[in-house]
PDB file of C-alpha atoms in Angstrom:
ATOM      1  CA  MET A 254     121.137 112.032  95.099  1.00  0.00           C
ATOM      2  CA  ASN A 255     119.749 114.038  92.263  1.00  0.00           C
ATOM      3  CA  CYS A 256     116.904 113.050  89.958  1.00  0.00           C
ATOM      4  CA  ASN A 257     119.236 112.217  87.078  1.00  0.00           C
ATOM      5  CA  ASN A 258     120.772 109.404  89.131  1.00  0.00           C
ATOM      6  CA  CYS A 259     117.618 108.153  90.809  1.00  0.00           C
ATOM      7  CA  PRO A 260     116.603 104.544  90.126  1.00  0.00           C
ATOM      8  CA  LEU A 261     112.926 105.594  90.367  1.00  0.00           C
ATOM      9  CA  ASN A 262     113.210 108.144  87.532  1.00  0.00           C
ATOM     10  CA  ILE A 263     112.201 106.416  84.296  1.00  0.00           C
ATOM     11  CA  ASP A 264     114.152 109.023  82.290  1.00  0.00           C
ATOM     12  CA  SER A 265     117.345 108.302  84.199  1.00  0.00           C
ATOM     13  CA  LYS A 266     120.121 106.071  82.934  1.00  0.00           C
ATOM     14  CA  CYS A 267     120.106 104.647  86.493  1.00  0.00           C
ATOM     15  CA  PHE A 268     116.428 103.578  86.362  1.00  0.00           C
ATOM     16  CA  LYS A 269     115.918 100.123  87.892  1.00  0.00           C
ATOM     17  CA  ALA A 270     112.856  98.365  86.564  1.00  0.00           C
ATOM     18  CA  GLU A 271     113.218  95.643  89.212  1.00  0.00           C
ATOM     19  CA  MET A 272     112.336  98.221  91.865  1.00  0.00           C
ATOM     20  CA  ALA A 273     109.121  99.036  90.021  1.00  0.00           C
ATOM     21  CA  ALA A 274     108.253  95.347  90.012  1.00  0.00           C
ATOM     22  CA  LYS A 275     107.936  95.474  93.831  1.00  0.00           C
ATOM     23  CA  ILE A 276     104.946  97.821  93.496  1.00  0.00           C
ATOM     24  CA  PRO A 277     101.450  96.714  92.456  1.00  0.00           C
ATOM     25  CA  LEU A 278     100.719  97.985  88.957  1.00  0.00           C
ATOM     26  CA  HIS A 279      97.953 100.381  90.005  1.00  0.00           C
ATOM     27  CA  PHE A 280     100.339 102.192  92.455  1.00  0.00           C
ATOM     28  CA  ARG A 281     103.445 102.407  90.274  1.00  0.00           C
ATOM     29  CA  ASN A 282     102.746 105.896  89.004  1.00  0.00           C
ATOM     30  CA  ILE A 283     103.036 107.181  92.596  1.00  0.00           C
ATOM     31  CA  PHE A 284     106.496 105.708  93.106  1.00  0.00           C
ATOM     32  CA  LEU A 285     107.986 106.353  89.684  1.00  0.00           C
ATOM     33  CA  CYS A 286     108.798 109.708  88.195  1.00  0.00           C
ATOM     34  CA  ASN A 287     110.362 111.229  85.111  1.00  0.00           C
ATOM     35  CA  ASN A 288     112.348 114.392  84.561  1.00  0.00           C
ATOM     36  CA  ASP A 289     109.181 116.493  84.212  1.00  0.00           C
ATOM     37  CA  CYS A 290     107.662 115.510  87.557  1.00  0.00           C
ATOM     38  CA  ALA A 291     111.081 115.542  89.251  1.00  0.00           C
ATOM     39  CA  ARG A 292     111.321 119.296  88.619  1.00  0.00           C
ATOM     40  CA  ASN A 293     107.986 119.842  90.382  1.00  0.00           C
ATOM     41  CA  CYS A 294     108.326 117.552  93.381  1.00  0.00           C
ATOM     42  CA  SER A 295     111.087 119.550  95.025  1.00  0.00           C
ATOM     43  CA  GLU A 296     108.697 122.473  95.498  1.00  0.00           C
ATOM     44  CA  ASP A 297     105.191 121.042  95.462  1.00  0.00           C
ATOM     45  CA  GLY A 298     105.276 117.692  97.179  1.00  0.00           C
ATOM     46  CA  LEU A 299     107.267 114.695  98.195  1.00  0.00           C
ATOM     47  CA  CYS A 300     109.722 113.113  95.835  1.00  0.00           C
ATOM     48  CA  SER A 301     109.115 109.545  94.661  1.00  0.00           C
ATOM     49  CA  ARG A 302     112.246 108.606  96.591  1.00  0.00           C
ATOM     50  CA  ASP A 303     110.682 109.967  99.802  1.00  0.00           C
ATOM     51  CA  LEU A 304     107.494 107.987  99.217  1.00  0.00           C
ATOM     52  CA  TRP A 305     109.615 104.887  98.635  1.00  0.00           C
ATOM     53  CA  VAL A 306     111.515 105.438 101.879  1.00  0.00           C
ATOM     54  CA  LEU A 307     108.333 106.004 103.873  1.00  0.00           C
ATOM     55  CA  SER A 308     106.799 102.840 102.401  1.00  0.00           C
ATOM     56  CA  PHE A 309     109.756 100.473 102.647  1.00  0.00           C
ATOM     57  CA  ILE A 310     111.882 101.641 105.584  1.00  0.00           C
ATOM     58  CA  GLY A 311     110.146  99.194 107.919  1.00  0.00           C
ATOM     59  CA  GLN A 312     111.202  96.300 105.694  1.00  0.00           C
ATOM     60  CA  LYS A 313     114.836  97.438 105.771  1.00  0.00           C
ATOM     61  CA  GLU A 314     114.775  97.710 101.986  1.00  0.00           C
ATOM     62  CA  LYS A 315     118.239  98.691 100.761  1.00  0.00           C
ATOM     63  CA  PHE A 316     117.283 101.846  98.820  1.00  0.00           C
ATOM     64  CA  ALA A 317     114.994 103.038 101.629  1.00  0.00           C
ATOM     65  CA  MET A 318     117.715 102.560 104.238  1.00  0.00           C
ATOM     66  CA  ALA A 319     120.299 104.365 102.107  1.00  0.00           C
ATOM     67  CA  ASN A 320     118.004 107.359 101.603  1.00  0.00           C
ATOM     68  CA  ALA A 321     116.360 107.652 105.021  1.00  0.00           C
ATOM     69  CA  VAL A 322     118.413 110.666 106.122  1.00  0.00           C
ATOM     70  CA  ASN A 323     117.685 112.507 102.858  1.00  0.00           C
ATOM     71  CA  THR A 324     113.969 111.864 103.291  1.00  0.00           C
ATOM     72  CA  MET A 325     114.176 113.045 106.892  1.00  0.00           C
ATOM     73  CA  GLU A 326     115.812 116.260 105.656  1.00  0.00           C
ATOM     74  CA  ASN A 327     113.002 116.819 103.127  1.00  0.00           C
ATOM     75  CA  LEU A 328     110.311 116.213 105.735  1.00  0.00           C
ATOM     76  CA  VAL A 329     111.959 118.639 108.161  1.00  0.00           C
ATOM     77  CA  LYS A 330     112.406 121.255 105.428  1.00  0.00           C
ATOM     78  CA  LYS A 331     108.734 121.008 104.457  1.00  0.00           C
ATOM     79  CA  GLY A 332     107.518 120.932 108.081  1.00  0.00           C
ATOM     80  CA  LEU A 333     105.802 117.563 107.737  1.00  0.00           C
ATOM     81  CA  SER A 334     105.988 116.468 111.364  1.00  0.00           C
ATOM     82  CA  GLU A 335     103.403 113.673 111.088  1.00  0.00           C
ATOM     83  CA  LEU A 336     105.369 112.007 108.302  1.00  0.00           C
ATOM     84  CA  LEU A 337     108.615 112.601 110.159  1.00  0.00           C
ATOM     85  CA  CYS A 338     107.208 110.812 113.203  1.00  0.00           C
ATOM     86  CA  TYR A 339     105.949 108.022 110.950  1.00  0.00           C
ATOM     87  CA  LEU A 340     109.427 107.656 109.452  1.00  0.00           C
ATOM     88  CA  PHE A 341     111.033 107.382 112.879  1.00  0.00           C
ATOM     89  CA  GLU A 342     108.374 104.986 114.198  1.00  0.00           C
ATOM     90  CA  ASN A 343     108.858 102.602 111.282  1.00  0.00           C
ATOM     91  CA  ALA A 344     112.605 102.837 110.761  1.00  0.00           C
ATOM     92  CA  PRO A 345     114.884 100.165 112.181  1.00  0.00           C
ATOM     93  CA  TYR A 346     117.260 101.172 114.959  1.00  0.00           C
ATOM     94  CA  GLU A 347     120.253 101.905 112.721  1.00  0.00           C
ATOM     95  CA  ALA A 348     118.286 104.341 110.568  1.00  0.00           C
ATOM     96  CA  ARG A 349     116.641 105.991 113.605  1.00  0.00           C
ATOM     97  CA  ARG A 350     120.065 106.461 115.185  1.00  0.00           C
ATOM     98  CA  ASP A 351     121.523 108.101 112.069  1.00  0.00           C
ATOM     99  CA  MET A 352     118.498 110.345 111.643  1.00  0.00           C
ATOM    100  CA  TRP A 353     118.393 111.321 115.334  1.00  0.00           C
ATOM    101  CA  LEU A 354     122.087 112.222 115.304  1.00  0.00           C
ATOM    102  CA  ARG A 355     121.480 114.411 112.261  1.00  0.00           C
ATOM    103  CA  MET A 356     118.416 116.017 113.855  1.00  0.00           C
ATOM    104  CA  THR A 357     120.234 116.828 117.104  1.00  0.00           C
ATOM    105  CA  LYS A 358     123.238 118.183 115.232  1.00  0.00           C
ATOM    106  CA  GLU A 359     121.628 120.104 112.381  1.00  0.00           C
ATOM    107  CA  HIS A 360     118.013 120.777 113.423  1.00  0.00           C
ATOM    108  CA  THR A 361     117.944 121.354 117.180  1.00  0.00           C
ATOM    109  CA  ASP A 362     115.468 124.177 116.640  1.00  0.00           C
ATOM    110  CA  GLN A 363     113.024 121.748 115.003  1.00  0.00           C
ATOM    111  CA  LEU A 364     112.980 118.929 117.547  1.00  0.00           C
ATOM    112  CA  TYR A 365     109.468 120.108 118.415  1.00  0.00           C
ATOM    113  CA  MET A 366     108.402 118.139 115.346  1.00  0.00           C
ATOM    114  CA  PHE A 367     108.604 115.025 117.558  1.00  0.00           C
ATOM    115  CA  ASP A 368     106.235 116.356 120.216  1.00  0.00           C
ATOM    116  CA  ALA A 369     103.543 113.852 119.196  1.00  0.00           C
ATOM    117  CA  LEU A 370     105.955 110.970 119.847  1.00  0.00           C
ATOM    118  CA  PHE A 371     107.105 112.498 123.120  1.00  0.00           C
ATOM    119  CA  GLU A 372     103.531 113.025 124.241  1.00  0.00           C
ATOM    120  CA  LYS A 373     102.762 109.323 123.707  1.00  0.00           C
ATOM    121  CA  GLU A 374     105.486 108.597 126.264  1.00  0.00           C
ATOM    122  CA  CYS A 375     104.214 111.253 128.700  1.00  0.00           C
ATOM    123  CA  LEU A 376     107.182 113.514 128.018  1.00  0.00           C
ATOM    124  CA  ALA A 377     106.722 117.262 127.960  1.00  0.00           C
ATOM    125  CA  PRO A 378     107.403 118.997 124.661  1.00  0.00           C
ATOM    126  CA  LEU A 379     111.118 119.363 124.117  1.00  0.00           C
ATOM    127  CA  CYS A 380     112.278 122.943 124.498  1.00  0.00           C
ATOM    128  CA  GLU A 381     115.419 124.918 125.138  1.00  0.00           C
ATOM    129  CA  ARG A 382     114.793 124.758 128.887  1.00  0.00           C
ATOM    130  CA  ASN A 383     115.440 121.011 128.872  1.00  0.00           C
ATOM    131  CA  ASN A 384     118.963 120.364 130.021  1.00  0.00           C
ATOM    132  CA  GLU A 385     121.336 117.609 129.020  1.00  0.00           C
ATOM    133  CA  GLU A 386     120.231 115.473 131.969  1.00  0.00           C
ATOM    134  CA  GLU A 387     116.716 115.277 130.553  1.00  0.00           C
ATOM    135  CA  MET A 388     117.758 114.842 126.911  1.00  0.00           C
ATOM    136  CA  HIS A 389     118.409 111.118 127.391  1.00  0.00           C
ATOM    137  CA  LYS A 390     114.679 110.563 128.010  1.00  0.00           C
ATOM    138  CA  TYR A 391     113.818 112.052 124.634  1.00  0.00           C
ATOM    139  CA  GLN A 392     116.600 110.207 122.890  1.00  0.00           C
ATOM    140  CA  SER A 393     115.455 106.910 124.430  1.00  0.00           C
ATOM    141  CA  CYS A 394     111.908 107.615 123.300  1.00  0.00           C
ATOM    142  CA  ILE A 395     113.157 107.985 119.719  1.00  0.00           C
ATOM    143  CA  LEU A 396     115.810 105.262 119.610  1.00  0.00           C
ATOM    144  CA  PHE A 397     114.079 102.566 121.683  1.00  0.00           C
ATOM    145  CA  PRO A 398     110.337 102.997 121.166  1.00  0.00           C
ATOM    146  CA  GLN A 399     109.525  99.385 122.071  1.00  0.00           C
ATOM    147  CA  MET A 400     111.156  99.788 125.471  1.00  0.00           C
ATOM    148  CA  ALA A 401     109.365 103.044 126.135  1.00  0.00           C
ATOM    149  CA  MET A 402     106.014 101.297 125.593  1.00  0.00           C
ATOM    150  CA  ALA A 403     106.834  98.454 127.983  1.00  0.00           C
TER     151      ALA A 403
END
């Protein structure tokens, strides 16, 4: 999705005011953007869409669920492992599954970004030495975090 079609961009013809109504007034400026700030967020910080996803993924909010993979891509690209772990910890199973499949297909060299999650489950950092037999432990840690804690 580009900024011109984003429902959080007040300059967009796709802007959805009802989404803004979900946010307390004093926080709205964080979640809403316009064309001027949209040009800057791709380089300097997180997009309003990414903040929305991080905030509402745990509630299975429709827009957050639809954009979870895009947010994951931005977090990986910017090296924000703490936020990436937060996204995975809070996402429902279906979103975690889609994101994990994308990570293991497109970003195998960046799976180290999950080391903090793996460490919580007493798993060694994931590295190239790990073979396919061990990979299921890491996948289970990501996809079924409640079971790993039990």
